[in-house]
Amino acid sequence: MTELRIAHMYPQEMNIYGDTGNVLVLRRRLQWRELAVSVVPVGLGDELPNDIDIVLGGGGQDATQGDIGRDFVRRAPQLRSMADDGVVMLAICGAYQLLGREFRTQTGRVIQGAGVLDVETVGSSTRLIGNHSVETKWGRLVGYENHSGLTRLLDDAEPLARTVSGCGNNGEDSTEGVVRDNVFGTYLHGPVLAKSPAFADELLRRAFERRGITEPLAPLGDELESRAATVAAGRPR
Ligand code: GLN
């Protein structure tokens, strides 16, 4: 059976709210199904292999985003080419912002993005914080948000979801995240995939499909995850 390869971007630098958990969730959901998987950490200066099936990136402080910015943008042509080729990507908060065109921090520092996503982000003086869950076409996402960056969708960029209670991209236009081909950006930490099993499996399904493997994933007993999601989604903001 094909081994799925997951690239974990900047595991040391971009994990301020435990988004590494998303790597653990996808790896475990493959292992439970006795499917082969490898995780490739991609830190500053490390090679990003071209045979990657899923790219995962987590949250980071403005300063850290600046620190990795040059390394990240050096990878922009490869990341854009991978996105065009249907590689699955899930970028959380800081990584989401850096997959956009640029992130202008509160202090006016402009961090160039990879240009994979048609979004741009401007830092604000307030932080958008709180428990948040949204309904997407591929299942509920349950987590929390904590960001000062306000992200705007550009051109015909498609939001991942519409907000009901939380702030989402910017607290104004009721959009949360963005989706482009197999690339997903969201502000939801959690780690978000821990309580969003259907969405986690959608990422895996797409990665296998890109490899020409379309047999359905064996169902897993997600009762615990679903119960946890319901409790978390019911928590006050
Ligand atoms: N530093 C960015 C912001 O505050 C991203 C924060 C994060 O990754 N949680 O908007």
mmCIF file of C-alpha atoms and ligand atoms in Angstrom:
data_model
loop_
_atom_site.group_PDB
_atom_site.id
_atom_site.type_symbol
_atom_site.label_atom_id
_atom_site.label_comp_id
_atom_site.label_asym_id
_atom_site.label_seq_id
_atom_site.Cartn_x
_atom_site.Cartn_y
_atom_site.Cartn_z
ATOM 1 C CA MET A 1 0.000 0.000 0.000
ATOM 2 C CA THR A 2 1.245 3.506 -0.791
ATOM 3 C CA GLU A 3 3.028 5.291 2.036
ATOM 4 C CA LEU A 4 1.661 8.786 2.616
ATOM 5 C CA ARG A 5 4.352 11.376 3.302
ATOM 6 C CA ILE A 6 3.529 14.319 5.544
ATOM 7 C CA ALA A 7 5.770 17.412 5.673
ATOM 8 C CA HIS A 8 5.636 19.174 9.039
ATOM 9 C CA MET A 9 6.727 22.757 8.412
ATOM 10 C CA TYR A 10 8.856 24.494 11.072
ATOM 11 C CA PRO A 11 7.945 22.136 13.936
ATOM 12 C CA GLN A 12 10.128 24.044 16.407
ATOM 13 C CA GLU A 13 9.220 27.559 15.367
ATOM 14 C CA MET A 14 5.546 27.340 14.388
ATOM 15 C CA ASN A 15 3.712 25.493 17.118
ATOM 16 C CA ILE A 16 2.632 28.129 19.636
ATOM 17 C CA TYR A 17 -0.771 26.562 20.284
ATOM 18 C CA GLY A 18 0.037 22.882 19.819
ATOM 19 C CA ASP A 19 -0.854 22.609 16.150
ATOM 20 C CA THR A 20 1.684 19.778 15.925
ATOM 21 C CA GLY A 21 -1.273 17.760 17.150
ATOM 22 C CA ASN A 22 -2.644 17.888 13.615
ATOM 23 C CA VAL A 23 0.393 15.893 12.471
ATOM 24 C CA LEU A 24 -0.233 13.342 15.218
ATOM 25 C CA VAL A 25 -3.921 13.042 14.316
ATOM 26 C CA LEU A 26 -3.304 12.342 10.629
ATOM 27 C CA ARG A 27 -0.460 9.944 11.370
ATOM 28 C CA ARG A 28 -2.543 8.068 13.953
ATOM 29 C CA ARG A 29 -5.622 7.864 11.702
ATOM 30 C CA LEU A 30 -3.445 6.207 9.078
ATOM 31 C CA GLN A 31 -1.753 3.890 11.585
ATOM 32 C CA TRP A 32 -5.103 2.805 13.031
ATOM 33 C CA ARG A 33 -5.966 1.716 9.506
ATOM 34 C CA GLU A 34 -2.579 -0.019 9.152
ATOM 35 C CA LEU A 35 -1.678 2.370 6.342
ATOM 36 C CA ALA A 36 1.934 3.410 5.863
ATOM 37 C CA VAL A 37 2.862 6.977 6.741
ATOM 38 C CA SER A 38 6.023 8.989 7.269
ATOM 39 C CA VAL A 39 6.431 12.458 8.742
ATOM 40 C CA VAL A 40 9.204 14.724 7.430
ATOM 41 C CA PRO A 41 10.092 17.685 9.690
ATOM 42 C CA VAL A 42 11.037 20.717 7.581
ATOM 43 C CA GLY A 43 12.856 23.321 9.662
ATOM 44 C CA LEU A 44 14.880 26.370 8.701
ATOM 45 C CA GLY A 45 17.125 25.439 5.784
ATOM 46 C CA ASP A 46 15.811 21.880 5.537
ATOM 47 C CA GLU A 47 14.822 20.449 2.183
ATOM 48 C CA LEU A 48 11.112 20.158 1.427
ATOM 49 C CA PRO A 49 10.957 16.890 -0.544
ATOM 50 C CA ASN A 50 8.941 16.975 -3.765
ATOM 51 C CA ASP A 51 7.235 13.642 -3.096
ATOM 52 C CA ILE A 52 5.201 15.023 -0.201
ATOM 53 C CA ASP A 53 1.481 14.245 -0.083
ATOM 54 C CA ILE A 54 0.388 16.544 2.764
ATOM 55 C CA VAL A 55 1.956 19.764 4.042
ATOM 56 C CA LEU A 56 1.038 20.864 7.593
ATOM 57 C CA GLY A 57 1.982 24.178 9.227
ATOM 58 C CA GLY A 58 1.033 25.678 12.587
ATOM 59 C CA GLY A 59 0.750 28.959 14.412
ATOM 60 C CA GLY A 60 3.487 31.397 15.317
ATOM 61 C CA GLN A 61 4.125 34.761 16.947
ATOM 62 C CA ASP A 62 4.622 37.764 14.648
ATOM 63 C CA ALA A 63 8.341 37.822 15.499
ATOM 64 C CA THR A 64 8.745 34.141 14.702
ATOM 65 C CA GLN A 65 6.925 34.598 11.432
ATOM 66 C CA GLY A 66 9.450 37.278 10.623
ATOM 67 C CA ASP A 67 12.297 34.967 11.605
ATOM 68 C CA ILE A 68 11.182 32.179 9.282
ATOM 69 C CA GLY A 69 9.775 34.538 6.633
ATOM 70 C CA ARG A 70 12.804 34.505 4.347
ATOM 71 C CA ASP A 71 13.149 30.739 4.581
ATOM 72 C CA PHE A 72 9.426 30.317 3.923
ATOM 73 C CA VAL A 73 9.274 32.680 0.958
ATOM 74 C CA ARG A 74 12.375 31.004 -0.558
ATOM 75 C CA ARG A 75 10.143 27.947 -0.832
ATOM 76 C CA ALA A 76 7.327 29.924 -2.503
ATOM 77 C CA PRO A 77 7.837 28.610 -6.063
ATOM 78 C CA GLN A 78 7.936 25.016 -4.822
ATOM 79 C CA LEU A 79 4.894 25.517 -2.558
ATOM 80 C CA ARG A 80 2.920 27.123 -5.414
ATOM 81 C CA SER A 81 3.894 24.306 -7.746
ATOM 82 C CA MET A 82 2.890 21.698 -5.146
ATOM 83 C CA ALA A 83 -0.470 23.445 -4.623
ATOM 84 C CA ASP A 84 -1.031 23.554 -8.396
ATOM 85 C CA ASP A 85 -0.236 19.830 -8.462
ATOM 86 C CA GLY A 86 -2.939 19.106 -5.878
ATOM 87 C CA VAL A 87 -0.743 18.494 -2.844
ATOM 88 C CA VAL A 88 -2.916 18.672 0.276
ATOM 89 C CA MET A 89 -2.020 21.513 2.637
ATOM 90 C CA LEU A 90 -3.473 22.530 5.999
ATOM 91 C CA ALA A 91 -2.096 25.815 7.325
ATOM 92 C CA ILE A 92 -3.133 27.082 10.744
ATOM 93 C CA CYS A 93 -3.142 30.772 11.653
ATOM 94 C CA GLY A 94 0.468 31.986 11.267
ATOM 95 C CA ALA A 95 1.216 29.424 8.576
ATOM 96 C CA TYR A 96 -2.080 30.316 6.887
ATOM 97 C CA GLN A 97 -1.080 33.983 6.852
ATOM 98 C CA LEU A 98 2.324 33.128 5.346
ATOM 99 C CA LEU A 99 0.740 31.081 2.539
ATOM 100 C CA GLY A 100 -1.000 34.316 1.506
ATOM 101 C CA ARG A 101 0.506 37.235 -0.413
ATOM 102 C CA GLU A 102 1.822 39.165 2.597
ATOM 103 C CA PHE A 103 1.428 39.755 6.316
ATOM 104 C CA ARG A 104 1.850 43.368 7.494
ATOM 105 C CA THR A 105 2.335 43.151 11.255
ATOM 106 C CA GLN A 106 1.021 45.616 13.815
ATOM 107 C CA THR A 107 4.445 47.269 13.867
ATOM 108 C CA GLY A 108 4.314 47.755 10.097
ATOM 109 C CA ARG A 109 6.775 44.970 9.285
ATOM 110 C CA VAL A 110 5.871 43.438 5.927
ATOM 111 C CA ILE A 111 6.456 39.699 5.776
ATOM 112 C CA GLN A 112 6.194 38.454 2.228
ATOM 113 C CA GLY A 113 4.006 35.396 1.807
ATOM 114 C CA ALA A 114 4.357 32.391 -0.501
ATOM 115 C CA GLY A 115 1.483 33.541 -2.711
ATOM 116 C CA VAL A 116 -0.204 30.144 -2.593
ATOM 117 C CA LEU A 117 -3.419 31.695 -1.283
ATOM 118 C CA ASP A 118 -5.140 34.847 -2.527
ATOM 119 C CA VAL A 119 -5.319 36.450 0.879
ATOM 120 C CA GLU A 120 -3.483 39.187 2.676
ATOM 121 C CA THR A 121 -3.217 39.916 6.380
ATOM 122 C CA VAL A 122 -2.800 43.115 8.373
ATOM 123 C CA GLY A 123 -1.966 43.091 12.087
ATOM 124 C CA SER A 124 -4.422 44.859 14.399
ATOM 125 C CA SER A 125 -4.299 46.243 17.926
ATOM 126 C CA THR A 126 -6.900 43.779 19.161
ATOM 127 C CA ARG A 127 -6.636 40.027 19.376
ATOM 128 C CA LEU A 128 -9.425 37.824 18.096
ATOM 129 C CA ILE A 129 -9.609 35.152 20.766
ATOM 130 C CA GLY A 130 -12.073 32.478 21.751
ATOM 131 C CA ASN A 131 -13.538 29.037 21.254
ATOM 132 C CA HIS A 132 -14.830 28.676 17.736
ATOM 133 C CA SER A 133 -16.429 26.048 15.550
ATOM 134 C CA VAL A 134 -17.637 26.257 11.967
ATOM 135 C CA GLU A 135 -19.428 24.003 9.488
ATOM 136 C CA THR A 136 -17.536 23.270 6.283
ATOM 137 C CA LYS A 137 -18.607 21.227 3.258
ATOM 138 C CA TRP A 138 -16.417 18.442 4.619
ATOM 139 C CA GLY A 139 -17.483 18.361 8.264
ATOM 140 C CA ARG A 140 -17.410 20.504 11.379
ATOM 141 C CA LEU A 141 -14.192 22.166 12.503
ATOM 142 C CA VAL A 142 -13.917 22.682 16.262
ATOM 143 C CA GLY A 143 -11.142 24.634 17.943
ATOM 144 C CA TYR A 144 -10.234 28.105 19.117
ATOM 145 C CA GLU A 145 -8.786 31.237 17.606
ATOM 146 C CA ASN A 146 -6.106 33.581 18.883
ATOM 147 C CA HIS A 147 -4.725 36.070 16.391
ATOM 148 C CA SER A 148 -4.250 39.779 15.841
ATOM 149 C CA GLY A 149 -3.893 39.468 12.105
ATOM 150 C CA LEU A 150 -6.961 40.350 10.049
ATOM 151 C CA THR A 151 -7.068 38.347 6.848
ATOM 152 C CA ARG A 152 -8.949 39.481 3.760
ATOM 153 C CA LEU A 153 -9.891 37.195 0.876
ATOM 154 C CA LEU A 154 -8.775 38.624 -2.480
ATOM 155 C CA ASP A 155 -10.063 38.210 -6.025
ATOM 156 C CA ASP A 156 -12.334 35.168 -6.038
ATOM 157 C CA ALA A 157 -10.775 33.360 -3.062
ATOM 158 C CA GLU A 158 -13.299 30.959 -1.473
ATOM 159 C CA PRO A 159 -13.825 30.983 2.299
ATOM 160 C CA LEU A 160 -13.504 27.639 4.069
ATOM 161 C CA ALA A 161 -16.595 28.422 6.130
ATOM 162 C CA ARG A 162 -18.917 31.123 7.358
ATOM 163 C CA THR A 163 -18.674 32.179 10.976
ATOM 164 C CA VAL A 164 -21.701 32.075 13.271
ATOM 165 C CA SER A 165 -20.317 32.937 16.705
ATOM 166 C CA GLY A 166 -16.564 33.510 16.311
ATOM 167 C CA CYS A 167 -14.441 36.095 14.493
ATOM 168 C CA GLY A 168 -12.857 33.999 11.767
ATOM 169 C CA ASN A 169 -10.641 35.767 9.243
ATOM 170 C CA ASN A 170 -11.203 39.309 10.429
ATOM 171 C CA GLY A 171 -14.257 39.617 12.669
ATOM 172 C CA GLU A 172 -16.108 41.626 10.028
ATOM 173 C CA ASP A 173 -17.019 39.679 6.886
ATOM 174 C CA SER A 174 -18.189 36.420 8.550
ATOM 175 C CA THR A 175 -15.627 34.368 6.697
ATOM 176 C CA GLU A 176 -13.324 31.784 8.265
ATOM 177 C CA GLY A 177 -10.268 30.487 6.486
ATOM 178 C CA VAL A 178 -9.887 29.842 2.802
ATOM 179 C CA VAL A 179 -9.876 26.863 0.459
ATOM 180 C CA ARG A 180 -8.085 26.588 -2.849
ATOM 181 C CA ASP A 181 -7.861 23.213 -4.626
ATOM 182 C CA ASN A 182 -6.486 20.928 -1.870
ATOM 183 C CA VAL A 183 -5.072 23.801 0.180
ATOM 184 C CA PHE A 184 -6.895 24.786 3.386
ATOM 185 C CA GLY A 185 -6.112 27.740 5.607
ATOM 186 C CA THR A 186 -7.849 28.280 8.917
ATOM 187 C CA TYR A 187 -7.462 30.238 12.130
ATOM 188 C CA LEU A 188 -8.617 27.284 14.194
ATOM 189 C CA HIS A 189 -6.132 25.908 16.697
ATOM 190 C CA GLY A 190 -7.046 22.985 18.912
ATOM 191 C CA PRO A 191 -5.317 21.061 17.392
ATOM 192 C CA VAL A 192 -8.279 21.451 15.104
ATOM 193 C CA LEU A 193 -8.114 17.947 13.579
ATOM 194 C CA ALA A 194 -8.367 16.276 17.001
ATOM 195 C CA LYS A 195 -12.062 17.168 17.243
ATOM 196 C CA SER A 196 -12.734 17.262 13.511
ATOM 197 C CA PRO A 197 -12.343 13.616 12.414
ATOM 198 C CA ALA A 198 -14.426 13.928 9.241
ATOM 199 C CA PHE A 199 -12.287 16.818 8.032
ATOM 200 C CA ALA A 200 -9.113 14.941 8.954
ATOM 201 C CA ASP A 201 -10.247 12.018 6.824
ATOM 202 C CA GLU A 202 -11.138 14.370 3.963
ATOM 203 C CA LEU A 203 -7.511 15.512 3.880
ATOM 204 C CA LEU A 204 -6.352 11.879 3.827
ATOM 205 C CA ARG A 205 -8.899 10.976 1.154
ATOM 206 C CA ARG A 206 -7.695 13.797 -1.080
ATOM 207 C CA ALA A 207 -4.058 12.818 -0.601
ATOM 208 C CA PHE A 208 -4.797 9.211 -1.624
ATOM 209 C CA GLU A 209 -7.007 10.358 -4.497
ATOM 210 C CA ARG A 210 -4.136 12.465 -5.861
ATOM 211 C CA ARG A 211 -2.117 9.229 -5.891
ATOM 212 C CA GLY A 212 -4.932 7.526 -7.845
ATOM 213 C CA ILE A 213 -6.154 5.559 -4.827
ATOM 214 C CA THR A 214 -9.916 5.968 -4.495
ATOM 215 C CA GLU A 215 -10.988 3.073 -2.300
ATOM 216 C CA PRO A 216 -12.794 4.477 0.746
ATOM 217 C CA LEU A 217 -10.936 4.769 4.017
ATOM 218 C CA ALA A 218 -11.981 2.159 6.574
ATOM 219 C CA PRO A 219 -14.316 3.796 9.105
ATOM 220 C CA LEU A 220 -12.892 4.504 12.569
ATOM 221 C CA GLY A 221 -14.929 4.705 15.763
ATOM 222 C CA ASP A 222 -15.015 8.486 16.188
ATOM 223 C CA GLU A 223 -17.496 8.543 19.043
ATOM 224 C CA LEU A 224 -14.982 10.017 21.488
ATOM 225 C CA GLU A 225 -13.851 12.707 19.042
ATOM 226 C CA SER A 226 -17.460 13.573 18.242
ATOM 227 C CA ARG A 227 -18.412 13.771 21.917
ATOM 228 C CA ALA A 228 -15.382 15.992 22.579
ATOM 229 C CA ALA A 229 -16.333 18.218 19.633
ATOM 230 C CA THR A 230 -19.882 18.625 20.914
ATOM 231 C CA VAL A 231 -18.656 19.578 24.379
ATOM 232 C CA ALA A 232 -16.072 21.983 22.975
ATOM 233 C CA ALA A 233 -18.521 23.544 20.514
ATOM 234 C CA GLY A 234 -20.915 24.142 23.388
ATOM 235 C CA ARG A 235 -18.367 26.002 25.493
ATOM 236 C CA PRO A 236 -18.800 29.765 25.887
ATOM 237 C CA ARG A 237 -16.764 31.950 23.615
HETATM 238 N N1 GLN B 1 1.173 36.126 14.848
HETATM 239 C C1 GLN B 1 -0.046 35.936 14.081
HETATM 240 C C2 GLN B 1 -1.218 36.788 14.621
HETATM 241 O O1 GLN B 1 -1.192 37.172 15.777
HETATM 242 C C3 GLN B 1 -0.459 34.483 14.097
HETATM 243 C C4 GLN B 1 -0.839 34.001 15.498
HETATM 244 C C5 GLN B 1 -1.060 32.498 15.546
HETATM 245 O O2 GLN B 1 -0.458 31.757 14.794
HETATM 246 N N2 GLN B 1 -1.916 32.069 16.502
HETATM 247 O O3 GLN B 1 -2.182 37.030 13.900
#
